Coordinates of C-alpha atoms in Angstrom, one line a residue:
M1 CA 9.0 -14.7 2.4
Q2 CA 6.7 -17.7 2.2
S3 CA 5.2 -18.4 -1.2
A4 CA 1.5 -17.7 -1.6
R5 CA -0.9 -20.2 -3.2
F6 CA -2.5 -18.5 -6.3
L7 CA -5.3 -21.0 -7.0
T8 CA -9.0 -20.4 -7.7
N9 CA -11.8 -22.3 -9.4
S10 CA -10.8 -20.9 -12.8
M11 CA -7.1 -20.8 -12.3
Q12 CA -5.0 -23.9 -11.6
N13 CA -1.9 -22.9 -13.6
P14 CA 1.3 -23.4 -11.6
G15 CA 3.3 -21.3 -14.1
I16 CA 1.1 -18.3 -13.5
S17 CA 1.3 -18.9 -9.7
R18 CA 5.1 -18.8 -10.0
I19 CA 4.9 -15.5 -11.8
L20 CA 2.7 -13.9 -9.2
N21 CA 4.9 -15.2 -6.5
A22 CA 7.9 -13.8 -8.2
A23 CA 6.4 -10.3 -8.1
L24 CA 6.0 -10.6 -4.3
E25 CA 9.4 -12.1 -3.8
G26 CA 10.9 -9.3 -5.8
V27 CA 9.8 -6.8 -3.2
D28 CA 10.7 -9.0 -0.2
P29 CA 11.3 -6.3 2.4
G30 CA 14.1 -8.0 4.2
K31 CA 16.1 -8.7 1.0
L32 CA 15.6 -5.1 -0.2
V33 CA 16.9 -3.8 3.1
Q34 CA 19.9 -6.1 3.1
K35 CA 20.8 -5.0 -0.5
S36 CA 20.5 -1.3 0.4
L37 CA 22.9 -1.7 3.4
I38 CA 25.8 -2.9 1.2
H39 CA 26.7 0.7 0.3
L40 CA 25.1 2.6 3.2
E41 CA 27.5 4.6 5.2
I42 CA 26.6 4.9 8.9
A43 CA 28.6 7.1 11.3
P44 CA 30.1 5.6 14.5
G45 CA 27.8 5.7 17.6
N46 CA 24.8 3.7 18.8
L47 CA 22.4 2.5 16.2
F48 CA 18.6 2.6 16.8
A49 CA 15.9 1.1 14.4
L50 CA 12.3 2.2 14.1
G51 CA 10.1 0.2 11.8
L52 CA 6.8 1.7 10.7
G53 CA 4.3 0.1 8.3
K54 CA 3.0 -3.2 7.0
A55 CA 6.6 -4.4 6.2
A56 CA 8.2 -3.0 9.4
E57 CA 9.0 -6.3 11.0
P58 CA 11.0 -8.0 8.2
M59 CA 12.7 -4.7 7.4
V60 CA 13.9 -4.3 11.0
M61 CA 14.9 -8.0 11.3
A62 CA 17.0 -7.7 8.2
L63 CA 18.8 -4.7 9.6
S64 CA 19.4 -6.5 13.0
K65 CA 21.1 -9.4 11.2
T66 CA 23.8 -7.2 9.7
R67 CA 24.1 -4.3 12.2
K68 CA 24.3 -4.2 16.0
L69 CA 21.3 -2.3 17.3
K70 CA 21.1 -0.5 20.6
D71 CA 17.3 -0.6 20.6
A72 CA 14.5 -1.3 18.1
L73 CA 10.8 -0.6 17.8
V74 CA 8.4 -2.1 15.3
I75 CA 4.9 -0.6 14.6
T76 CA 2.9 -2.7 12.2
K77 CA -0.5 -4.1 11.3
H78 CA 0.2 -7.9 11.5
A79 CA 3.2 -9.2 13.4
S80 CA 4.6 -12.6 12.5
G81 CA 4.0 -14.0 16.0
K82 CA 7.5 -15.3 16.0
P83 CA 9.5 -14.7 19.3
R84 CA 11.4 -11.4 18.9
E85 CA 13.2 -10.9 22.2
S86 CA 15.3 -8.0 20.8
L87 CA 12.3 -6.1 19.5
K88 CA 9.3 -4.2 20.9
I89 CA 6.4 -4.8 18.6
I90 CA 3.2 -2.8 18.5
E91 CA 0.3 -3.8 16.4
A92 CA -2.1 -1.0 15.5
G93 CA -5.2 -0.2 13.3
H94 CA -5.3 0.1 9.6
P95 CA -6.7 1.7 7.4
I96 CA -8.6 3.4 10.2
P97 CA -6.4 4.4 13.2
D98 CA -7.5 3.1 16.6
E99 CA -6.4 3.4 20.2
R100 CA -3.4 1.3 19.5
S101 CA -2.4 3.8 16.8
L102 CA -2.3 6.6 19.4
Q103 CA -0.1 4.4 21.7
A104 CA 2.1 3.6 18.8
G105 CA 2.5 7.3 17.8
K106 CA 3.4 8.3 21.3
A107 CA 5.9 5.4 21.6
A108 CA 7.5 6.4 18.3
L109 CA 8.2 9.9 19.4
E110 CA 9.5 8.8 22.7
F111 CA 11.8 6.3 21.0
A112 CA 13.2 9.0 18.7
L113 CA 13.9 11.2 21.7
K114 CA 16.1 8.4 23.1
V115 CA 18.6 8.7 20.3
G116 CA 21.7 10.7 21.3
V117 CA 23.3 13.5 19.3
S118 CA 26.1 11.2 18.2
D119 CA 23.8 8.3 17.5
T120 CA 21.9 7.2 14.4
L121 CA 18.3 6.4 14.0
I122 CA 17.4 4.2 11.0
C123 CA 13.7 4.4 10.1
L124 CA 12.4 1.6 8.0
I125 CA 9.2 2.9 6.5
S126 CA 6.5 1.2 4.4
G127 CA 2.9 1.7 3.4
G128 CA 0.2 1.7 6.1
G129 CA 2.3 3.9 8.5
S130 CA -0.1 6.8 8.2
A131 CA -2.9 4.9 10.2
L132 CA -0.6 2.8 12.3
A133 CA 1.0 5.6 14.3
C134 CA -0.9 8.9 15.1
V135 CA -0.3 11.9 17.3
P136 CA -3.3 14.1 16.7
V137 CA -2.9 17.9 16.9
N138 CA -4.9 20.5 18.8
D139 CA -7.2 18.4 20.9
L140 CA -8.3 16.4 17.8
K141 CA -10.2 13.3 19.1
L142 CA -9.6 9.8 17.8
A143 CA -13.2 9.5 16.8
E144 CA -12.9 12.7 14.7
L145 CA -9.8 11.4 13.0
Q146 CA -11.4 8.1 12.3
N147 CA -14.5 9.7 10.8
L148 CA -12.4 12.0 8.6
T149 CA -10.3 9.1 7.3
S150 CA -13.3 6.9 6.7
D151 CA -15.2 9.6 4.9
L152 CA -12.3 10.4 2.6
I153 CA -11.7 6.8 1.7
R154 CA -15.3 6.2 0.9
S155 CA -15.4 9.5 -1.2
G156 CA -12.8 8.1 -3.6
A157 CA -10.1 10.6 -2.6
A158 CA -6.6 9.6 -3.8
I159 CA -4.1 8.5 -1.1
S160 CA -2.0 11.6 -1.8
E161 CA -5.0 13.7 -0.8
I162 CA -5.8 11.7 2.3
N163 CA -2.2 12.0 3.4
T164 CA -2.1 15.7 2.8
L165 CA -4.8 16.1 5.4
R166 CA -3.1 13.6 7.7
R167 CA 0.1 15.6 7.6
S168 CA -1.7 18.7 8.8
L169 CA -3.5 17.0 11.6
D170 CA -0.7 14.9 13.1
E171 CA 2.5 15.7 15.0
I172 CA 4.5 12.6 13.8
K173 CA 3.8 13.1 10.0
G174 CA 5.4 15.6 7.6
G175 CA 8.8 15.3 9.3
G176 CA 7.5 15.1 12.8
L177 CA 9.5 12.0 13.7
T178 CA 12.8 13.6 12.7
R179 CA 12.1 16.8 14.5
A180 CA 11.9 14.7 17.7
C181 CA 15.2 13.0 17.1
P182 CA 18.4 14.7 18.3
G183 CA 20.7 12.4 16.3
T184 CA 21.3 11.5 12.6
V185 CA 18.3 10.0 10.8
I186 CA 18.4 7.7 7.8
S187 CA 15.2 6.3 6.2
L188 CA 15.0 3.2 4.1
I189 CA 11.6 3.3 2.4
L190 CA 9.5 0.7 0.7
S191 CA 7.2 2.7 -1.5
D192 CA 3.5 2.2 -1.9
V193 CA 2.9 5.5 -3.6
L194 CA 2.8 6.2 -7.3
G195 CA 5.8 8.3 -8.3
N196 CA 7.5 7.6 -5.0
S197 CA 6.6 11.0 -3.5
L198 CA 8.5 10.7 -0.1
E199 CA 6.1 13.0 1.7
A200 CA 3.2 10.7 0.8
I201 CA 4.6 7.3 1.9
A202 CA 3.3 6.8 5.5
S203 CA 2.6 10.6 5.3
G204 CA 6.3 11.3 5.4
P205 CA 7.4 11.0 9.0
T206 CA 11.0 11.8 8.0
V207 CA 10.2 14.3 5.2
A208 CA 9.4 18.0 5.6
N209 CA 5.8 18.7 4.7
P210 CA 5.5 20.4 1.3
T211 CA 1.8 21.1 1.7
S212 CA -0.1 23.5 3.8
N213 CA -3.1 23.6 6.1
K214 CA -4.8 25.5 3.3
D215 CA -4.2 22.5 1.0
A216 CA -5.7 20.2 3.6
L217 CA -8.7 22.4 4.0
S218 CA -9.3 22.4 0.2
I219 CA -9.4 18.6 0.2
I220 CA -12.1 18.6 2.9
N221 CA -14.1 21.1 0.8
K222 CA -13.5 19.2 -2.5
Y223 CA -15.1 16.1 -1.2
S224 CA -17.7 17.8 1.0
I225 CA -16.4 16.0 4.1
P226 CA -18.3 17.0 7.3
A227 CA -15.6 18.2 9.8
P228 CA -16.0 19.7 13.3
A229 CA -15.8 23.5 13.5
H230 CA -12.6 23.4 15.6
I231 CA -10.8 21.4 12.8
I232 CA -11.9 23.9 10.2
D233 CA -10.7 26.7 12.4
Y234 CA -7.3 25.0 13.0
L235 CA -6.8 24.4 9.3
S236 CA -7.6 28.0 8.5
H237 CA -4.2 29.0 10.1
E238 CA -0.8 27.7 9.1
R239 CA 1.4 25.7 11.5
Q240 CA 4.5 27.4 12.8
D241 CA 6.6 24.3 12.0
Q242 CA 5.5 24.4 8.3
G243 CA 8.4 23.7 6.1
Y244 CA 10.8 23.3 9.0
E245 CA 14.1 21.8 8.1
R246 CA 16.5 20.1 10.5
V247 CA 20.0 21.4 10.9
I248 CA 21.2 17.8 10.3
P249 CA 19.8 16.7 6.9
V250 CA 17.8 13.4 6.8
R251 CA 18.9 10.8 4.2
N252 CA 15.9 9.1 2.6
F253 CA 16.3 6.1 0.3
I254 CA 13.7 4.2 -1.7
V255 CA 14.6 0.5 -1.5
G256 CA 11.8 -0.9 -3.7
D257 CA 8.5 0.0 -5.4
I258 CA 5.9 -1.3 -7.8
R259 CA 8.4 -1.3 -10.7
T260 CA 10.7 -3.6 -8.7
A261 CA 7.8 -6.1 -8.3
A262 CA 6.7 -5.8 -12.0
E263 CA 10.2 -6.4 -13.3
A264 CA 10.6 -9.5 -11.1
A265 CA 7.3 -10.8 -12.5
Q266 CA 8.4 -10.0 -16.0
E267 CA 11.7 -11.9 -15.6
Q268 CA 9.9 -15.0 -14.3
A269 CA 7.3 -14.8 -17.1
R270 CA 10.1 -14.9 -19.7
H271 CA 11.6 -17.9 -17.9
E272 CA 8.2 -19.6 -18.1
G273 CA 8.1 -19.0 -21.9
Y274 CA 5.7 -16.0 -22.1
A275 CA 6.1 -13.0 -24.4
T276 CA 5.8 -10.3 -21.8
Q277 CA 5.4 -6.6 -21.6
I278 CA 5.0 -4.0 -18.8
L279 CA 2.3 -1.7 -20.0
D280 CA 1.6 0.9 -17.4
L281 CA 2.6 1.2 -13.7
S282 CA 0.6 4.4 -13.0
L283 CA -3.0 3.3 -13.2
R284 CA -5.2 5.6 -11.2
G285 CA -8.7 6.9 -11.0
E286 CA -12.0 5.0 -10.4
A287 CA -11.3 1.3 -10.3
R288 CA -14.4 0.4 -12.4
S289 CA -13.4 2.9 -15.2
V290 CA -9.8 1.6 -15.2
G291 CA -11.0 -2.0 -15.4
V292 CA -13.2 -1.2 -18.5
D293 CA -10.5 0.9 -20.2
L294 CA -7.7 -1.7 -19.5
S295 CA -9.9 -4.5 -20.8
N296 CA -10.9 -2.7 -24.0
K297 CA -7.2 -1.7 -24.8
L298 CA -6.1 -5.3 -24.1
R299 CA -8.8 -6.8 -26.3
Q300 CA -7.4 -4.8 -29.2
S301 CA -3.8 -5.8 -28.4
I302 CA -4.5 -9.4 -27.8
Q303 CA -5.3 -9.9 -31.5
K304 CA -1.8 -8.8 -32.5
T305 CA 0.2 -10.7 -29.9
N306 CA 1.6 -14.2 -30.1
R307 CA 0.6 -16.6 -27.3
P308 CA 1.4 -17.3 -24.6
F309 CA 1.7 -13.8 -23.5
C310 CA 1.8 -11.9 -20.2
F311 CA 0.9 -8.2 -19.9
I312 CA 1.7 -6.5 -16.6
A313 CA 0.2 -3.2 -15.3
G314 CA -0.1 -1.6 -11.9
G315 CA -1.0 1.5 -9.9
E316 CA -3.5 2.4 -7.2
T317 CA -7.1 3.1 -8.2
T318 CA -9.9 4.4 -5.9
V319 CA -13.5 3.4 -5.3
T320 CA -16.3 5.9 -4.6
V321 CA -18.5 3.8 -2.3
K322 CA -22.2 4.2 -2.9
G323 CA -23.5 0.7 -2.1
N324 CA -23.3 -1.4 1.0
G325 CA -21.5 -4.4 -0.4
R326 CA -18.0 -5.8 0.3
G327 CA -14.9 -5.5 -1.8
G328 CA -11.8 -3.5 -2.5
R329 CA -10.3 -1.6 -5.4
N330 CA -8.6 -4.7 -7.0
Q331 CA -11.8 -6.7 -6.8
E332 CA -13.9 -3.9 -8.2
L333 CA -11.4 -3.3 -11.1
A334 CA -11.7 -7.1 -11.9
L335 CA -15.5 -7.0 -11.7
A336 CA -15.6 -4.1 -14.2
A337 CA -13.5 -6.2 -16.6
V338 CA -15.8 -9.2 -16.6
T339 CA -18.1 -8.0 -19.4
P340 CA -15.4 -6.6 -21.7
S341 CA -13.4 -9.8 -21.3
A342 CA -16.2 -12.1 -22.2
D343 CA -15.6 -14.8 -24.9
I344 CA -11.8 -14.2 -25.1
P345 CA -10.4 -17.8 -25.2
G346 CA -7.5 -18.6 -22.9
L347 CA -7.7 -15.3 -21.0
F348 CA -6.8 -14.8 -17.4
F349 CA -7.2 -11.2 -16.1
I350 CA -5.8 -11.1 -12.5
T351 CA -5.7 -8.3 -10.0
L352 CA -3.5 -8.4 -6.9
A353 CA -3.0 -6.2 -3.9
T354 CA 0.7 -6.8 -3.1
D355 CA 0.0 -6.6 0.7
G356 CA -2.5 -9.4 0.4
E357 CA -5.4 -7.2 1.6
D358 CA -7.8 -5.6 -0.8
G359 CA -10.1 -3.3 1.1
P360 CA -11.7 -4.6 4.4
T361 CA -11.8 -8.2 3.1
D362 CA -9.7 -11.4 3.3
A363 CA -9.0 -11.3 -0.4
A364 CA -6.0 -9.9 -2.3
G365 CA -7.8 -9.7 -5.6
A366 CA -9.7 -11.7 -8.2
V367 CA -9.4 -13.8 -11.4
V368 CA -11.4 -13.1 -14.5
T369 CA -11.6 -15.4 -17.5
G370 CA -13.3 -15.2 -20.9
D371 CA -16.0 -17.5 -19.3
S372 CA -16.6 -15.5 -16.1
L373 CA -19.6 -13.7 -17.5
H374 CA -21.4 -16.9 -18.7
R375 CA -20.6 -18.7 -15.5
A376 CA -22.0 -15.8 -13.5
H377 CA -25.2 -15.7 -15.6
R378 CA -25.7 -19.4 -15.0
L379 CA -25.6 -18.7 -11.3
G380 CA -28.1 -15.9 -11.7
M381 CA -25.5 -13.1 -11.1
D382 CA -25.3 -9.9 -13.1
P383 CA -21.9 -8.1 -12.7
E384 CA -23.6 -4.7 -13.2
D385 CA -25.9 -5.3 -10.2
F386 CA -22.8 -6.2 -8.1
L387 CA -20.9 -3.1 -9.3
A388 CA -23.9 -0.9 -8.4
R389 CA -23.7 -2.3 -4.8
N390 CA -19.9 -2.1 -4.6
D391 CA -20.2 -5.9 -3.9
S392 CA -17.3 -7.3 -5.9
Y393 CA -16.3 -9.7 -3.1
S394 CA -19.6 -11.5 -3.2
F395 CA -19.5 -11.8 -6.9
F396 CA -16.1 -13.4 -7.1
D397 CA -16.8 -15.5 -4.0
G398 CA -19.8 -16.9 -5.8
L399 CA -17.6 -17.8 -8.7
G400 CA -14.8 -19.2 -6.4
D401 CA -12.4 -16.8 -8.0
L402 CA -11.1 -14.7 -5.2
L403 CA -7.4 -14.7 -4.6
R404 CA -6.6 -15.2 -0.9
T405 CA -3.0 -15.0 0.0
G406 CA -3.2 -13.7 3.5
P407 CA -0.9 -10.8 4.6
T408 CA 2.2 -10.9 2.4
G409 CA 4.5 -8.8 4.6
T410 CA 5.2 -6.4 1.8
N411 CA 3.3 -3.5 0.2
V412 CA 4.0 -1.7 -3.2
N413 CA 0.6 -0.8 -4.6
D414 CA -1.5 -3.1 -6.8
L415 CA -0.7 -5.2 -9.9
A416 CA -2.8 -6.4 -12.8
F417 CA -1.8 -9.3 -15.0
V418 CA -3.3 -10.4 -18.3
F419 CA -2.3 -13.8 -19.5
G420 CA -3.2 -15.3 -22.9
L421 CA -2.6 -19.1 -23.2

């Protein structure tokens, strides 16, 4: 994994940059797969590999370096562009599925069907898979699926809720991929879901669906999502394959998650001489509320902590979109922290999407300092006005404090760092 450059107008600290890079390197998908293979028992027979998610390519490549593959398919958002003669790679839409997602879903099911009874299919799953491969049920049109997904994201629904609906409306999710495979199935999973709920990661293509159509319908009603009548009718009846279990059990393994990243960052912070603590890796709720709460708690803790220090938190917040601005949950969380963080000397409050993509922007997060509020006021910017418009991107772009890493090739939720120098 190539190191990212964590430099902004306010942050030029190489030690902090090394700590942030350590978090990403700690969840290097290829290295995690290689480590998991050391003790993984695989029966004789042909070996097939299907990668699905933002980290699919490096995960499949790591497998191919240690095991001979009969065939391999990668479905991802951003391919590396490197020549991969042994791989078929499909790039598809995320977070909103597109026509390529339909092609990818069809290709994935056809690939699973190729696996013989005495063969093994290793699925390498990571976040983003829900949108990247789709096989809609019951004449559900792509435009309808796109609208449902977009409306739920903008409503502030949690990813677990969005994926509950996706599992009910898609043949490949909720164990659909394994139902199509005649052979043995093993899944190596890089988790981007708090609590590592297997059915929620990429909507569980290798995990039986624990939720029902009734659950999916309740989510549509909870957020008042406009849905076509035929979808409401479909969700009013349970699927016949609900809860279906394969005769041959599937083996699912988590190879890395947000704690893996946080602990790697913590180790590097100690090496850099920081007093360090992992505070909370289950942050959830509205990003702006979490930003204020986290800032206020940290303001109290900072007075009792020797410097230099590094606090680490993480999770996955949501944003209820009411304005027409640009941004993502990490940028909005940081924007909400600007005012509570004012006048704290030596402070760096940094938010980071571990996949390098925060919302529909080219930023991974943002940097807040004790001087951010005053600098913004000198430029005629009020953070509250930008929050009201959901325009965190423009705010931090104006300050020159957006973090831009580009796609990182991994994906394990979001991290927040607070440094005191």
